[in-house]
Short mmCIF file of C-alpha atoms in Angstrom, two decimals:
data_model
loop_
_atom_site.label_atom_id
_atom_site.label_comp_id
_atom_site.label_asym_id
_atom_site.label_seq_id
_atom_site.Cartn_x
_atom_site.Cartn_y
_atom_site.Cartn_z
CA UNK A 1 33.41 -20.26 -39.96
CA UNK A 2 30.83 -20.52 -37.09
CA UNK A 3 29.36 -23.38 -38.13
CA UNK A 4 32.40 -25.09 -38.32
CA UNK A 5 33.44 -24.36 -35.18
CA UNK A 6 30.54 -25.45 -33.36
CA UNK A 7 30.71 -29.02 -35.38
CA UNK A 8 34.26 -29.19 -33.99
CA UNK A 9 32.86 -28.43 -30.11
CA UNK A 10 29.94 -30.91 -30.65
CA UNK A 11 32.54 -33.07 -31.76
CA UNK A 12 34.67 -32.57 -28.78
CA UNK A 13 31.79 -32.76 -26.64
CA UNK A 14 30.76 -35.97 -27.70
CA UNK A 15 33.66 -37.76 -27.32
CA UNK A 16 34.65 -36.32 -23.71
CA UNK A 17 31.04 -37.29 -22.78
CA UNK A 18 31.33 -41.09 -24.83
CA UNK A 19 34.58 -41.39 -22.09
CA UNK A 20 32.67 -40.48 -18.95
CA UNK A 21 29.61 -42.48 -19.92
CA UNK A 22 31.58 -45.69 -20.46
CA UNK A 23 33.87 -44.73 -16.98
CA UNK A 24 30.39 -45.10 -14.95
CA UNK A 25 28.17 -47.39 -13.45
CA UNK A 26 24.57 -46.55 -13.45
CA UNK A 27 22.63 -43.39 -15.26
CA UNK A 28 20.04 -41.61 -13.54
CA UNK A 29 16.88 -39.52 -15.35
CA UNK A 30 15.12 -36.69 -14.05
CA UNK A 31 12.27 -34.56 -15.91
CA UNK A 32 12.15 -31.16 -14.94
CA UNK A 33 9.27 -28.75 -15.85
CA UNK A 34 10.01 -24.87 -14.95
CA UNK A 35 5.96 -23.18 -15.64
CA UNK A 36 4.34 -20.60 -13.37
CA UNK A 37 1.44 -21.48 -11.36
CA UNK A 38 -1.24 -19.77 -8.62
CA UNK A 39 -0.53 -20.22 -5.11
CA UNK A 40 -3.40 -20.98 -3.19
CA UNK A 41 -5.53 -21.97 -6.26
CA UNK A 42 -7.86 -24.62 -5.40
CA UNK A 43 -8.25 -26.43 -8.84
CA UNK A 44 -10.36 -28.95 -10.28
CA UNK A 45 -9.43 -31.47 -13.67
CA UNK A 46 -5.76 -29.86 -13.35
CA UNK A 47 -2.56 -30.78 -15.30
CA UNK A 48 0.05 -32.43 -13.98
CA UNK A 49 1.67 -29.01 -13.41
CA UNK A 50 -1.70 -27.64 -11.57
CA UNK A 51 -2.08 -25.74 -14.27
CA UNK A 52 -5.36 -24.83 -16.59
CA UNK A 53 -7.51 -26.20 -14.01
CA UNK A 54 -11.56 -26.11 -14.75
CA UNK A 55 -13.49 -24.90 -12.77
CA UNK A 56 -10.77 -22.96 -10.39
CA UNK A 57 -11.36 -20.60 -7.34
CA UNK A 58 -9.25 -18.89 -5.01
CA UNK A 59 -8.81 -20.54 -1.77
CA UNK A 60 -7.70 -18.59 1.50
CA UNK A 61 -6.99 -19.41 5.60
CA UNK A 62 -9.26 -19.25 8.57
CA UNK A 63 -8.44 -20.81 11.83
CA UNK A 64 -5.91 -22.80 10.22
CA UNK A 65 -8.69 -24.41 7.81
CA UNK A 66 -8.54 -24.00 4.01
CA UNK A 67 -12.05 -22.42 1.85
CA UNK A 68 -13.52 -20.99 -1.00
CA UNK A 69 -16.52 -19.47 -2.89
CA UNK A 70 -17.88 -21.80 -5.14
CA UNK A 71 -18.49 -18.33 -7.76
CA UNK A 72 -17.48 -18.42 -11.40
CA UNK A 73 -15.12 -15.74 -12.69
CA UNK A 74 -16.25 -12.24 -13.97
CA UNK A 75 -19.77 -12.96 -12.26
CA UNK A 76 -19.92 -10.90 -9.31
CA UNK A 77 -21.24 -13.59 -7.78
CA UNK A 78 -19.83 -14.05 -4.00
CA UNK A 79 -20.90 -17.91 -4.25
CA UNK A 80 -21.41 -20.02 -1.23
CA UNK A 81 -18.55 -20.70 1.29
CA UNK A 82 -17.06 -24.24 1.45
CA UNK A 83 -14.23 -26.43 2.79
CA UNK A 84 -11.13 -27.15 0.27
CA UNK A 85 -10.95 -30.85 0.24
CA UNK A 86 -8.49 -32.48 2.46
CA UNK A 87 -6.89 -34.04 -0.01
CA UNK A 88 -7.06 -31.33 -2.55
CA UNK A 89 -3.68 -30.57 -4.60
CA UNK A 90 -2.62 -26.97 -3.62
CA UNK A 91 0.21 -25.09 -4.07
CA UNK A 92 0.12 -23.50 -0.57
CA UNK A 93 3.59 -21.77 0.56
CA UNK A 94 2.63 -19.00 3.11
CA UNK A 95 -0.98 -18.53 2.51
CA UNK A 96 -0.54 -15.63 0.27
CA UNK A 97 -2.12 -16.07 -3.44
CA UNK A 98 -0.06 -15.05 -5.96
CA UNK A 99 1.35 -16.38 -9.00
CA UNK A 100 4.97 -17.87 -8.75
CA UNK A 101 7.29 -20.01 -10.86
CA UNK A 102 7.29 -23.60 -9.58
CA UNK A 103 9.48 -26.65 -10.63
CA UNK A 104 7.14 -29.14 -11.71
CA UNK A 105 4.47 -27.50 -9.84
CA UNK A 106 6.20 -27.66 -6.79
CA UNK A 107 8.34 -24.74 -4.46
CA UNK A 108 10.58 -26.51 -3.65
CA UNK A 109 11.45 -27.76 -6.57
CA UNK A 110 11.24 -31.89 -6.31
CA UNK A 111 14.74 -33.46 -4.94
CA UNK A 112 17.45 -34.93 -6.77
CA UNK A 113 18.67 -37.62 -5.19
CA UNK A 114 21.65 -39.88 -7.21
CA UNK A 115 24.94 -42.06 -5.85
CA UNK A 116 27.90 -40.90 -6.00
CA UNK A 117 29.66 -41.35 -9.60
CA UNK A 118 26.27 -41.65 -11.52
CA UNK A 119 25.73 -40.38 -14.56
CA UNK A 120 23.35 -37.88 -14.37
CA UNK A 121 20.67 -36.41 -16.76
CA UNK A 122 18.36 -33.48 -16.07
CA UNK A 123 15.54 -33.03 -18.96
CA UNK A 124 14.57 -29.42 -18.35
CA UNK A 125 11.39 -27.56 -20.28
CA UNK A 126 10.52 -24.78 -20.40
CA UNK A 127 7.11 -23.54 -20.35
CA UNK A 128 7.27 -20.15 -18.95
CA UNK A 129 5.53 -17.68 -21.27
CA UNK A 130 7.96 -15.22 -21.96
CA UNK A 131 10.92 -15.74 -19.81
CA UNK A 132 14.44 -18.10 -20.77
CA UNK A 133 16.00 -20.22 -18.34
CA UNK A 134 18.85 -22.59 -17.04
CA UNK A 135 19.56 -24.83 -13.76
CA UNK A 136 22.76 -24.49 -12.53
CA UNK A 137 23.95 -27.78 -9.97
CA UNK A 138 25.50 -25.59 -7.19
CA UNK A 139 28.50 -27.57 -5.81
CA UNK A 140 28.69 -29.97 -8.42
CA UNK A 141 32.60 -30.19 -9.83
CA UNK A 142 31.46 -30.30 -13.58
CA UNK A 143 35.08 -31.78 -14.30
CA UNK A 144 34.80 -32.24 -17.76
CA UNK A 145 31.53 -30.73 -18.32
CA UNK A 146 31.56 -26.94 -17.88
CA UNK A 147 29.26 -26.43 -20.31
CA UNK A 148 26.61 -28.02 -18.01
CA UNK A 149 27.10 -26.00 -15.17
CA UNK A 150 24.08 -24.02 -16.77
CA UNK A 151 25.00 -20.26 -15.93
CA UNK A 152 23.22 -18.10 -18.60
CA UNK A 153 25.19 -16.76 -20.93
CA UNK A 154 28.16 -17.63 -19.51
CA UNK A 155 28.24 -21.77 -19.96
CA UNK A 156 25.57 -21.83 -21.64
CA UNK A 157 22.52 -20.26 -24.21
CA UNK A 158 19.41 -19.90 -22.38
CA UNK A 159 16.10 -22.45 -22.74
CA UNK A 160 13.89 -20.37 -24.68
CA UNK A 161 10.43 -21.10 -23.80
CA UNK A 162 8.56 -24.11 -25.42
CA UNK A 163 12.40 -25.39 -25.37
CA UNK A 164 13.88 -28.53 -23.44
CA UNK A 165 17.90 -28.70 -22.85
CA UNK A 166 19.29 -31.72 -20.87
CA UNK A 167 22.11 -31.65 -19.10
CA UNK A 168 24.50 -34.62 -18.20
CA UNK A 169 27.23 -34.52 -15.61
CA UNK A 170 28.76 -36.95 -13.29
CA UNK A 171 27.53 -36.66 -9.70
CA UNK A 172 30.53 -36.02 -7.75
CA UNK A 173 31.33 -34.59 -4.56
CA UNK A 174 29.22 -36.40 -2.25
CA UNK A 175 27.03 -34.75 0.59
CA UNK A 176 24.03 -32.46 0.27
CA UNK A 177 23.77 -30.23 -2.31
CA UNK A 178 21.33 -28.10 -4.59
CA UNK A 179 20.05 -26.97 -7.96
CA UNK A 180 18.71 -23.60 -9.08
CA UNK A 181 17.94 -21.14 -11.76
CA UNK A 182 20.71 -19.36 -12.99
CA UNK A 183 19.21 -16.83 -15.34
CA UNK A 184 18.58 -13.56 -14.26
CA UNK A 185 16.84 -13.30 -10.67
CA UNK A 186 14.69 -16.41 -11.26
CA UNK A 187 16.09 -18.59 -8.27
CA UNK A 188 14.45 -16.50 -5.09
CA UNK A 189 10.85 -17.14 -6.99
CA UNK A 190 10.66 -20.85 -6.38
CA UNK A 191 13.09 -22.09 -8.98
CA UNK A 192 14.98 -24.45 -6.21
CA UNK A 193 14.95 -27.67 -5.02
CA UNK A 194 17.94 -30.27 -2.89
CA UNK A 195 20.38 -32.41 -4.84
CA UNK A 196 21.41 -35.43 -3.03
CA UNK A 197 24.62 -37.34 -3.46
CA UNK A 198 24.93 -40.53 -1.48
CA UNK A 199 28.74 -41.45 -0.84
CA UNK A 200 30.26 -44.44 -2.10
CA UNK A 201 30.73 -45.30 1.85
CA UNK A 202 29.06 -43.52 4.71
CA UNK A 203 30.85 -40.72 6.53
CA UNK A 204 28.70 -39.52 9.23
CA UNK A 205 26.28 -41.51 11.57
CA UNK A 206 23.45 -39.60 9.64
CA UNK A 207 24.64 -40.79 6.26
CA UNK A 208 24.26 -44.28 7.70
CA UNK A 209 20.85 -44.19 9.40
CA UNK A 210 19.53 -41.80 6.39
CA UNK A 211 18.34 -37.73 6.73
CA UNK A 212 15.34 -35.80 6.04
CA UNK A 213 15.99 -32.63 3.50
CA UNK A 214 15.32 -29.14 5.34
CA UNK A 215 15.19 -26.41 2.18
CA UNK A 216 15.13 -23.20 3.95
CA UNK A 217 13.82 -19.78 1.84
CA UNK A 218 12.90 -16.49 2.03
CA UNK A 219 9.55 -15.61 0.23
CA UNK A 220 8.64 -12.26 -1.24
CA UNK A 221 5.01 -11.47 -2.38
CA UNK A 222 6.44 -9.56 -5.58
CA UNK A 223 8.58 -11.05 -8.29
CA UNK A 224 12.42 -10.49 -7.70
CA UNK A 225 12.58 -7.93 -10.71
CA UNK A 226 10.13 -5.59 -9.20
CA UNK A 227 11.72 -5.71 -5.89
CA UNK A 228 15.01 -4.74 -7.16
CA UNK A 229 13.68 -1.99 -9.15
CA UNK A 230 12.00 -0.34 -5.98
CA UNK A 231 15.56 -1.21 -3.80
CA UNK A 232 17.22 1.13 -6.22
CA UNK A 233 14.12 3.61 -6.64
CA UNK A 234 12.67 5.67 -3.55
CA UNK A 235 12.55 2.64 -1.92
CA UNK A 236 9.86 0.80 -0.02
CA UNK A 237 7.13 2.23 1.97
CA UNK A 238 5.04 -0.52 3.70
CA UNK A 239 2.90 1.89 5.46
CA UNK A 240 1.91 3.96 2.27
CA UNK A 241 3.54 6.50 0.64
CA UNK A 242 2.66 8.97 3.05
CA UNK A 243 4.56 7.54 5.78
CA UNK A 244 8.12 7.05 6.64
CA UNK A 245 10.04 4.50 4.30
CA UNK A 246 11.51 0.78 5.22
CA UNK A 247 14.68 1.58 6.77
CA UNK A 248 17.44 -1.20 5.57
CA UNK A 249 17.96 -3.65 8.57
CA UNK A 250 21.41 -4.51 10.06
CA UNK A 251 22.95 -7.25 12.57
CA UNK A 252 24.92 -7.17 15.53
CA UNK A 253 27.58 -6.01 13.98
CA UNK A 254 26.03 -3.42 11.89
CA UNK A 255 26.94 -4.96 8.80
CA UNK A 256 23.63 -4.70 6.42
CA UNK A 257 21.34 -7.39 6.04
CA UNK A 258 18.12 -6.13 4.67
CA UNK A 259 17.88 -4.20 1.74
CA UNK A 260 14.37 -5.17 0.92
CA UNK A 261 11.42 -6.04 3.63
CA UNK A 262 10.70 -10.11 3.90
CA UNK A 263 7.35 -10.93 3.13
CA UNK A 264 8.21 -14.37 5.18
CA UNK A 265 10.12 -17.24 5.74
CA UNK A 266 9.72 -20.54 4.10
CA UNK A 267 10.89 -24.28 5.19
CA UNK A 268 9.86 -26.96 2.97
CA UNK A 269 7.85 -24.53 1.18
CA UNK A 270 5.62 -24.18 4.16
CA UNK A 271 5.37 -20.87 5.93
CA UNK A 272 2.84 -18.34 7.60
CA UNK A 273 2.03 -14.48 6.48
CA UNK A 274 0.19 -11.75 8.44
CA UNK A 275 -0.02 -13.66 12.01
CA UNK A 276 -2.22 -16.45 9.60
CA UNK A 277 -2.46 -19.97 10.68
CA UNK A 278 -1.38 -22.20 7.42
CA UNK A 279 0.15 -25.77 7.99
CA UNK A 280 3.88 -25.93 8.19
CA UNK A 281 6.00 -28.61 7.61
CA UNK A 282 6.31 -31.22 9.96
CA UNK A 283 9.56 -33.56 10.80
CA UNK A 284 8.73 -36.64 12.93
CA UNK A 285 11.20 -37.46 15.67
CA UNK A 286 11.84 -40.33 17.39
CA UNK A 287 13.18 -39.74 21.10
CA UNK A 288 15.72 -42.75 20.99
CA UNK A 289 17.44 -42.22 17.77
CA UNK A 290 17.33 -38.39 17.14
CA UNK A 291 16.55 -36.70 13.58
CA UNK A 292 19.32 -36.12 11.29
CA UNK A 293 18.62 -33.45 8.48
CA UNK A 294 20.46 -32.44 5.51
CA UNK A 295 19.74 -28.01 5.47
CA UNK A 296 19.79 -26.52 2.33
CA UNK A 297 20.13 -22.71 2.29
CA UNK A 298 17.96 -21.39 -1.03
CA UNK A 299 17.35 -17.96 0.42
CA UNK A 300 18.26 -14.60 -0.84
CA UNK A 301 20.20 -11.97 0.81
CA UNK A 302 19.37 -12.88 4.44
CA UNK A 303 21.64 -15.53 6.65
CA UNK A 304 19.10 -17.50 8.75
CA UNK A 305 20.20 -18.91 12.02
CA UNK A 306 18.76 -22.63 12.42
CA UNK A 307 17.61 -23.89 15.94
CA UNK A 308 15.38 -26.46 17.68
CA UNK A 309 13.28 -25.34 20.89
CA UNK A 310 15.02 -27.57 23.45
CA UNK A 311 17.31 -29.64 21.69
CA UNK A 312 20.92 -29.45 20.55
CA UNK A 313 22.20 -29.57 17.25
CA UNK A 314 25.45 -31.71 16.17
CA UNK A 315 26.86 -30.56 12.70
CA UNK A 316 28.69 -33.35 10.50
CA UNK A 317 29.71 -31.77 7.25
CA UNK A 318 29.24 -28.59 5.50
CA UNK A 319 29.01 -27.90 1.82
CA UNK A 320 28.99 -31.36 1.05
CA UNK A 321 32.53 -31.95 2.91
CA UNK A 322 32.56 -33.70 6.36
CA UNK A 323 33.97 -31.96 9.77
CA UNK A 324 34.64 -32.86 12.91
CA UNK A 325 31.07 -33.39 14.88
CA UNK A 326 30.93 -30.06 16.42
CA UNK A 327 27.65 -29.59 19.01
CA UNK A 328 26.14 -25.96 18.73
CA UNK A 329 22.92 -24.60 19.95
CA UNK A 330 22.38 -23.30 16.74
CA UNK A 331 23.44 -23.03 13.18
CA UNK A 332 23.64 -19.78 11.41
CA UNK A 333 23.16 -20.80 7.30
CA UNK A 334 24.16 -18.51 4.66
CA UNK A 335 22.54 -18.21 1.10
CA UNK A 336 23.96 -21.11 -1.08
CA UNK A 337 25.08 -23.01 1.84
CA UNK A 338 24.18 -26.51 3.12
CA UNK A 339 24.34 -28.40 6.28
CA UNK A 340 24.46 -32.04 7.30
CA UNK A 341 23.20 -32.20 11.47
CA UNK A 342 21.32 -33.71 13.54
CA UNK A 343 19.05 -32.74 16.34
CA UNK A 344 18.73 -34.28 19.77
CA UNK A 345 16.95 -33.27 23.09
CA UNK A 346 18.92 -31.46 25.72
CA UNK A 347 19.66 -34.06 28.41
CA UNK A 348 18.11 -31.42 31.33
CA UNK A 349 14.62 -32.10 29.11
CA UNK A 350 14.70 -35.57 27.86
CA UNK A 351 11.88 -36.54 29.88
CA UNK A 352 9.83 -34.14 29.24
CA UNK A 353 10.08 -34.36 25.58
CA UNK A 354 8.14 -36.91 24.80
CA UNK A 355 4.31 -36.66 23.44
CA UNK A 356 5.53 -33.25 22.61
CA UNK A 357 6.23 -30.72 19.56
CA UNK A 358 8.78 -27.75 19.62
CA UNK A 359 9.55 -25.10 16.95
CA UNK A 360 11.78 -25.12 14.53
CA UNK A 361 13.40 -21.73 13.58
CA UNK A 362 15.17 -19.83 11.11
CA UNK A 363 15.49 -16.48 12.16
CA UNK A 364 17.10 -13.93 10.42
CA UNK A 365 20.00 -11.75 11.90
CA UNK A 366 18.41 -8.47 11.78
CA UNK A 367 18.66 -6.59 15.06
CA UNK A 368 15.42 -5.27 15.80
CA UNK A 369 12.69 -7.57 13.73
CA UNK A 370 11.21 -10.58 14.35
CA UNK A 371 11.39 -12.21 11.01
CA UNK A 372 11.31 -16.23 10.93
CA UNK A 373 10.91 -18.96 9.48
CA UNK A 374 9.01 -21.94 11.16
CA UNK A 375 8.40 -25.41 10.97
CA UNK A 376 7.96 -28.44 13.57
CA UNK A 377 9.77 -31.22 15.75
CA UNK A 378 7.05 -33.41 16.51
CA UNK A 379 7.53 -36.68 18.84
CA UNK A 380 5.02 -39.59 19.04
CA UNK A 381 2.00 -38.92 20.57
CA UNK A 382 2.16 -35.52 20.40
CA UNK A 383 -1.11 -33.47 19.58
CA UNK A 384 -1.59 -31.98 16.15
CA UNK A 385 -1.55 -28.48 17.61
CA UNK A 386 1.31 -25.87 17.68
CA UNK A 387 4.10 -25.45 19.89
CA UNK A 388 4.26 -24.04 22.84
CA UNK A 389 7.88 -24.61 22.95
CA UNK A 390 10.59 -21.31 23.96
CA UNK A 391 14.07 -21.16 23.03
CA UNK A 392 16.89 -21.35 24.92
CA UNK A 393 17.35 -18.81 27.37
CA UNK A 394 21.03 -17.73 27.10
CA UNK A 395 22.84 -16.21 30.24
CA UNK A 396 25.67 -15.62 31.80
CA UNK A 397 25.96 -18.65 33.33
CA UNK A 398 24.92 -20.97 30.47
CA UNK A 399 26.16 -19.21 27.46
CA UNK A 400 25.26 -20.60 23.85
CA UNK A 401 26.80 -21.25 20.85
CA UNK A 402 26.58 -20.68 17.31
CA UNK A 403 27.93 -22.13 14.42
CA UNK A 404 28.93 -20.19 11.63
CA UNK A 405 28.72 -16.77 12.46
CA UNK A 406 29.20 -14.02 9.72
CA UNK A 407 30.88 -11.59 12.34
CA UNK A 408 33.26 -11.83 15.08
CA UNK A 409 30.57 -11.93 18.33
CA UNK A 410 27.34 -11.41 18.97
CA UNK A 411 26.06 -8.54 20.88
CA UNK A 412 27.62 -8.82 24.54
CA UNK A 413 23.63 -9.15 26.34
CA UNK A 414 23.05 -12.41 23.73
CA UNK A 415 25.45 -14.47 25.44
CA UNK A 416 26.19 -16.15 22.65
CA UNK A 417 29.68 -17.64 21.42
CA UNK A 418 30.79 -17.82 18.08
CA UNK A 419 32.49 -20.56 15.97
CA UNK A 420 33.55 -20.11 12.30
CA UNK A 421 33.89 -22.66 9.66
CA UNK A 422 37.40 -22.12 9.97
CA UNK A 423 36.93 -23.10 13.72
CA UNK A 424 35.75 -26.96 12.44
CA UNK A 425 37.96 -29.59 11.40
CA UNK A 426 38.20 -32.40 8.32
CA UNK A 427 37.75 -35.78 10.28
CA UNK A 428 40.26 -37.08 8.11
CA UNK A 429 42.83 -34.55 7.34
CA UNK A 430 45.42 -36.19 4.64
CA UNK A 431 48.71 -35.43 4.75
CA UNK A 432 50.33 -33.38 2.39
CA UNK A 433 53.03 -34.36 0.01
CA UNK A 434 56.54 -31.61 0.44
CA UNK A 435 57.38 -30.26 -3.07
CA UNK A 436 60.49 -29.75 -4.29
CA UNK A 437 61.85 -25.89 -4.71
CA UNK A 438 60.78 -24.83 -8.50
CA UNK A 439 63.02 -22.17 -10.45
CA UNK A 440 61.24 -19.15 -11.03
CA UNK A 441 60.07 -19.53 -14.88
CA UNK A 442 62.41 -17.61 -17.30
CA UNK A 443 59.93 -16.40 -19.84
CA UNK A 444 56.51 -17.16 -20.06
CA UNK A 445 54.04 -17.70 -23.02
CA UNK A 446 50.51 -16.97 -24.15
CA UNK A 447 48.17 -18.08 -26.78
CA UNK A 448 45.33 -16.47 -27.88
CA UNK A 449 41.93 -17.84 -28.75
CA UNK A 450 39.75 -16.41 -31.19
CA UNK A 451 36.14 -17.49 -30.72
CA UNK A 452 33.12 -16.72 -33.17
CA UNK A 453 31.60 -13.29 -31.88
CA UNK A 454 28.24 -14.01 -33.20
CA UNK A 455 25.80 -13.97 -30.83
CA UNK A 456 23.34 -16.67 -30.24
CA UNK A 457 19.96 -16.94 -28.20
#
């Protein structure tokens, strides 16, 4: 009986899918490879995944420069010191070596990027050692494919390892987007990456003149599983045992935000850990036309609020779906959230921006601690060298804004003013058709499915 039931769904399926194919245009491919690999391995005769590398050594940060020992394994040989090639092919992140699950070797993940109405296909493999997996295409409609939406166990049987799946869907809505693991607690260890879909027409000035993809994250030094164990054990203690434990973190409005300590914060895959020096991303600006940035939120658990030492930011669309252009001093992004903006100098600073650099910041809300993530604005000229950029000083005189806010107000000393999504508006409302007064049904009916019970893996 089970087998026959699953000939009639692939059956089903291929004829749905044999309709949407020949309703489409143009098919796009992507390969994606989901295998651990070492942070801050400096490898030699790698794989294409950086993986298996011969001979390998364990690179670390000084001064902002990259080295290693030139020892062998198991020796107890220190080695000699030397310089990590320029040009060498590192999985960096925040300076922290550890061993993390990568999307074709990369955190993030590499970007999708497709037109609007393709037909897509994602090749996915497996090569994790012991651990299944899916990719799930977070705001994707999946009208007519549900059984690619690739939640474990729910839409789908999990990739075994050694196993490929590919899914095929039709890329529709338009705007930014993003894909992740959905199997177990995978996604907050690197499984991540942007999914693009240009619009049939532009609908924003940055969807004409083209954006750069900001993937914001929040990176733990221990895998997700072990995290969550200790949340819901004694808890953590990042002094030592002996000393008093992590006491959960809260925002303004007390709500709680922190359940488990942040290692750091992570933009473009780029961060910094324990006051270390490591490069961080770098967006290049030009003063005339602005930068225009499509934000992916990938983080776990923590809002981050987005700003840009000394510029503005104008938001065009969220989730995909344009709004009204609303200017904000800065954006506050939730987890699973995205963000089309762009960035532009204050007009009190304009000529003093140029040859210069200033921070970029995702802070989290916690009242209290200073956790952020960081990356740079960097104009023409300007020397490779951090920032010495501040942000905003908000008074009672020259208030700021925020965009999104989870809570009603800031704290009355931030001078800060709140919008809401529900504060924003569709550019293009349409208008909606009046509907006709239904009777009340007079009996209704149900019918009951029986599906095979048998349960597969």
């Amino acid at each position: 009986e089970y087998g026959a039931a699953q000939d009639n769904m692939q059956r089903v399926v291929v004829l749905v899918w044999a309709g949407l194919v020949a309703a489409q245009a143009a098919e796009k491919h992507f390969n994606l490879t989901i295998a651990m690999r070492l942070a801050m391995e400096y490898g030699q005769n790698c794989d294409a995944l950086g993986q298996h590398c011969e001979p390998n050594f364990r690179a670390y940060e000084r001064d902002g420069g990259l080295y290693y020992h030139n020892s062998s394994a198991n020796t107890g040989d220190p080695g000699i010191e030397m310089a990590v090639p320029g040009d060498a092919d590192m999985l960096l992140l925040d300076g922290f070596y550890q061993a993390v699950t990568a999307v074709n070797g990369q955190v993030p993940g590499p970007a999708i990027e497709v037109d609007e109405g393709d037909v897509v296909h994602v090749r996915v493999t497996n090569k994790l050692d012991n651990e299944a997996t899916t990719i799930h295409f977070h705001g994707m409609f999946q009208r007519g494919t549900p059984w690619m939406d690739g939640v474990s166990q729910m839409t789908q049987c999990a990739i075994l390892p050694g196993q490929t799946f590919t899914y095929r869907f039709i890329a529709e809505p338009p705007g930014t987007h993003f894909y992740h693991s959905h199997h177990g607690v995978q996604r907050p260890y690197g499984i991540f990456g942007a999914l693009v879909v240009k619009p049939k027409q532009p609908r924003h000035v940055c969807e004409e003149v083209g954006s750069e993809t900001m993937v914001l994250s929040v990176w733990q030094h221990l895998s997700s599983e072990s995290l969550y164990v200790l949340r819901d054990g004694p808890g953590f203690y990042p002094d030592g045992p002996d000393k008093a434990p992590w006491v959960w973190s809260r925002d303004a409005s007390g709500k709680l935000v922190g359940e488990i300590p942040m290692a750091s914060g992570l933009i473009n895959g780029r961060g910094r850990w324990n006051h270390n020096r490591m490069n961080l991303t770098v967006f290049h600006a030009d003063l005339e036309l602005g930068k225009c940035f499509r934000v992916v939120g990938t983080q776990e658990g923590k809002a981050l609020r987005l700003s840009v030492d000394g510029h503005s930011l104008t938001v065009f669309a969220s989730d995909g779906y344009p709004i009204d252009p609303l200017e904000v001093d800065s954006l506050i992004v939730l987890p699973g959230e995205t963000f089309d903006l762009s960035v532009h100098p204050d007009p009190t600073s304009t000529r003093t921006t140029a040859n210069k650099s200033f921070w970029v910041r995702a802070d989290t809300l916690e009242v209290g601690l200073n956790h952020s993530a960081l990356a740079i604005l960097r104009y023409p000229h300007a020397p490779e060298a951090d920032p010495v950029s501040s942000p905003r000083a908000c008074t009672s005189l020259h208030r700021c804004t925020a965009l999104n806010c989870p809570f009603p107000s800031f704290h009355p000393t931030q001078f800060t003013d709140c919008f809401s999504i529900g504060d924003t508006r569709d550019p293009a409302p349409a208008a909606i058709p009046a509907t006709a007064a239904q009777p009340p049904p007079t009996s209704v009916s149900y019918t009951h499915l029986t599906l095979p019970t048998k349960r597969i893996v």
